[in-house]
C-alpha atoms as a printed R data frame, in Angstrom:
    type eleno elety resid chain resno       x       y       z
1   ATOM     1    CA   UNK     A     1 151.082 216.108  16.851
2   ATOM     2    CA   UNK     A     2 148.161 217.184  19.030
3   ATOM     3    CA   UNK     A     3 146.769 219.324  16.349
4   ATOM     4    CA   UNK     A     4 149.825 221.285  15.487
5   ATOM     5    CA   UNK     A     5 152.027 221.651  12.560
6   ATOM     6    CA   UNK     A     6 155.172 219.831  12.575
7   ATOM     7    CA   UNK     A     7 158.366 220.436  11.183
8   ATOM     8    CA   UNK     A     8 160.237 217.064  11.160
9   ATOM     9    CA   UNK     A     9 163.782 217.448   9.564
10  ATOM    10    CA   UNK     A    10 164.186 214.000   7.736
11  ATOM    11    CA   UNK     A    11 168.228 213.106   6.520
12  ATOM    12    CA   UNK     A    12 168.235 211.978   2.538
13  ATOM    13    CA   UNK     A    13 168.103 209.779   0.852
14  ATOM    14    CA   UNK     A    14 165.622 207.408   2.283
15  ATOM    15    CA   UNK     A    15 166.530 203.932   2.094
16  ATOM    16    CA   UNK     A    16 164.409 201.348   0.521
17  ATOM    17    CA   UNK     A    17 165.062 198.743   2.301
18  ATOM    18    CA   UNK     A    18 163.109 199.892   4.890
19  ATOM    19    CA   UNK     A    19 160.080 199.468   3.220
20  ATOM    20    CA   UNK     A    20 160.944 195.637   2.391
21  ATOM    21    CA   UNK     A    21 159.551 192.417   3.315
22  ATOM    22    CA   UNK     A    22 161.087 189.500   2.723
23  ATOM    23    CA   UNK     A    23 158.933 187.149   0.265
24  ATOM    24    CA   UNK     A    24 159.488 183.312  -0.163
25  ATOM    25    CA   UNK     A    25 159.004 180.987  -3.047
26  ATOM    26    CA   UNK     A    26 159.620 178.629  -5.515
27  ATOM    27    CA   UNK     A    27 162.502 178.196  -7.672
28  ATOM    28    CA   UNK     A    28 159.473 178.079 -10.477
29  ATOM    29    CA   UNK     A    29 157.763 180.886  -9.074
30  ATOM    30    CA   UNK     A    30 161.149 183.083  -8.815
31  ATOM    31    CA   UNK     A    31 162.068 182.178 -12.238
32  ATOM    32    CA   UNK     A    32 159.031 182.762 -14.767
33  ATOM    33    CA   UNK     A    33 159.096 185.947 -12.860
34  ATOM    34    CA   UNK     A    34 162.332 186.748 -13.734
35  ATOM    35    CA   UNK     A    35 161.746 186.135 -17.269
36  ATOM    36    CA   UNK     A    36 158.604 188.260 -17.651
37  ATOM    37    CA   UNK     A    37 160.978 191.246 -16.790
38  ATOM    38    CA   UNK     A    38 161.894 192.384 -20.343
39  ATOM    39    CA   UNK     A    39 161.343 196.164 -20.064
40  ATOM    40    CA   UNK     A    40 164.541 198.080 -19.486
41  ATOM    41    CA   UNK     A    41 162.879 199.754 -16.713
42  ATOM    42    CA   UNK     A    42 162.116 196.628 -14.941
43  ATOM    43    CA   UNK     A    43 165.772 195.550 -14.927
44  ATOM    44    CA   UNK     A    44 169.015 196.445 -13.653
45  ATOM    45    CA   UNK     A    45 172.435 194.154 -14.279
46  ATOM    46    CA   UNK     A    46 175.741 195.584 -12.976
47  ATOM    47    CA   UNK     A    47 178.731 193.873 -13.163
48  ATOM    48    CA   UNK     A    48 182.022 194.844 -10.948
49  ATOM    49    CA   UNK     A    49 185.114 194.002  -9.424
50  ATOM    50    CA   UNK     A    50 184.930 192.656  -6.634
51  ATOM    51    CA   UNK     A    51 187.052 195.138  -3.736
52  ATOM    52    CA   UNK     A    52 187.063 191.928  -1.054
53  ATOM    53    CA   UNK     A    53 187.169 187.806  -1.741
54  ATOM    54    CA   UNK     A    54 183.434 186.828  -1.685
55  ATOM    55    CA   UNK     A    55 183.177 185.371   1.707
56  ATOM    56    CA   UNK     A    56 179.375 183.124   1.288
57  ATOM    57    CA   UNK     A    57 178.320 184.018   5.156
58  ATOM    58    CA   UNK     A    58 179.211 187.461   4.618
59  ATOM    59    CA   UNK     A    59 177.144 187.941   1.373
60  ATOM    60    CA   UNK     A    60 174.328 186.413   2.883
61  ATOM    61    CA   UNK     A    61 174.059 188.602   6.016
62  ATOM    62    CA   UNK     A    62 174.683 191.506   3.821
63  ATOM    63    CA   UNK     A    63 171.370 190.329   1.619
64  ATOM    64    CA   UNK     A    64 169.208 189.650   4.448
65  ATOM    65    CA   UNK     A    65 169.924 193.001   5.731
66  ATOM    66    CA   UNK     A    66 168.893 194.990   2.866
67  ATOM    67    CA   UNK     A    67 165.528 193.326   3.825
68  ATOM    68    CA   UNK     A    68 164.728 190.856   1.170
69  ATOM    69    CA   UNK     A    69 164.359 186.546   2.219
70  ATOM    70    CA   UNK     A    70 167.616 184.991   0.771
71  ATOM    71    CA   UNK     A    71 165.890 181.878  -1.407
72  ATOM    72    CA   UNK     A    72 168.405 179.354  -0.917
73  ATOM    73    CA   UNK     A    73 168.365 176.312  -3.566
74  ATOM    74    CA   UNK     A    74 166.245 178.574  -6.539
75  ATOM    75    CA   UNK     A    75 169.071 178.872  -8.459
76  ATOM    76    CA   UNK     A    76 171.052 175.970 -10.638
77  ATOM    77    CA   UNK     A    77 174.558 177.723  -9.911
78  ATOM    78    CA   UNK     A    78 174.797 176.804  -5.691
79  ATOM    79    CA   UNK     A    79 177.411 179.950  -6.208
80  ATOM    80    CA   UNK     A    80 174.935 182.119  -7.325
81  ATOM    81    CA   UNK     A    81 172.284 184.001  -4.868
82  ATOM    82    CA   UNK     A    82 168.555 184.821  -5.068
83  ATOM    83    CA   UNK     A    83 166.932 187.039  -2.973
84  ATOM    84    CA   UNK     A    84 163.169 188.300  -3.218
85  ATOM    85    CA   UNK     A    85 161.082 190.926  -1.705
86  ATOM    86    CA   UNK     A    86 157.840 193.310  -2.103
87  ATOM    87    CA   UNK     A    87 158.400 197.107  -1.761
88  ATOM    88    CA   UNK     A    88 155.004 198.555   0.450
89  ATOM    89    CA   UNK     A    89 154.746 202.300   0.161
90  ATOM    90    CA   UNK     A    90 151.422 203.908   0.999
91  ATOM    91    CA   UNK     A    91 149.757 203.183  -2.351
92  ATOM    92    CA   UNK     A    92 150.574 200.050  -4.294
93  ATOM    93    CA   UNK     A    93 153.260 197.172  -3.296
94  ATOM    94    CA   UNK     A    94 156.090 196.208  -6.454
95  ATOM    95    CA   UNK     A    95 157.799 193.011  -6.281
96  ATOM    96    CA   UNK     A    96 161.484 193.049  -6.499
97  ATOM    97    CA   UNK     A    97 164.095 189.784  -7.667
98  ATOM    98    CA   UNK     A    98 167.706 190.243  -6.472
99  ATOM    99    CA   UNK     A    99 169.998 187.632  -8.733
100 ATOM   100    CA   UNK     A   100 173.736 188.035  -7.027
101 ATOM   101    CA   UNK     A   101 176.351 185.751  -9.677
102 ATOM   102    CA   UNK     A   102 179.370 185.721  -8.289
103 ATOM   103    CA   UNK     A   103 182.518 185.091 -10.305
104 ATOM   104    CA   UNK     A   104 185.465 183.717  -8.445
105 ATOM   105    CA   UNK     A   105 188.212 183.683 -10.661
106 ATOM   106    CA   UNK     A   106 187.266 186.847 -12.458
107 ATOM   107    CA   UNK     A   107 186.753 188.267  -9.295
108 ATOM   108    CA   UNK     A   108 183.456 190.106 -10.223
């Protein structure tokens, strides 16, 4: 600042979610996206037990925060949500699909 060095102490790790924005479309759009994903470094799929009941408001607050547009309707399963959002960092912009399937009785 002002022509001087800066030391700027910065806490890790940096969350990505602050370099979301929230991107709408299609059910068809979101989809043959999806499946062009093949690459194991284009996908991630955990599946857990679930520490709480699901609660749908809950889930969807908790999605919207981590800064991605909640796509309500894309999916087949009404259970399920889909989420989508592009990643900006200073030199290129990557698209990201969020695919939450909930599992009520398995509680996963």
């Amino acid at each position: 600042y002002g022509g001087t060095l800066q030391n700027i102490a910065v806490k890790l790790p940096v969350m990505l979610n602050k370099f979301f924005q929230p991107t709408e479309m299609t059910s068809q759009d979101f989809f043959q996206r999806w499946k062009q994903l093949g690459a194991p470094q284009q996908e991630v799929q955990k599946i857990f037990k679930a520490k709480h009941p699901m609660d749908t408001d809950v889930t969807k607050a908790k999605i919207l925060g981590f800064g991605v547009a909640l796509l309500d309707g894309v999916d087949p399963n009404p259970a399920n949500f889909v989420g989508a959002g592009v990643i900006h960092t200073k030199n290129t912009q990557v698209g990201c699909l969020l695919r939450l399937e909930p599992n009520t009785q398995a509680q996963v």
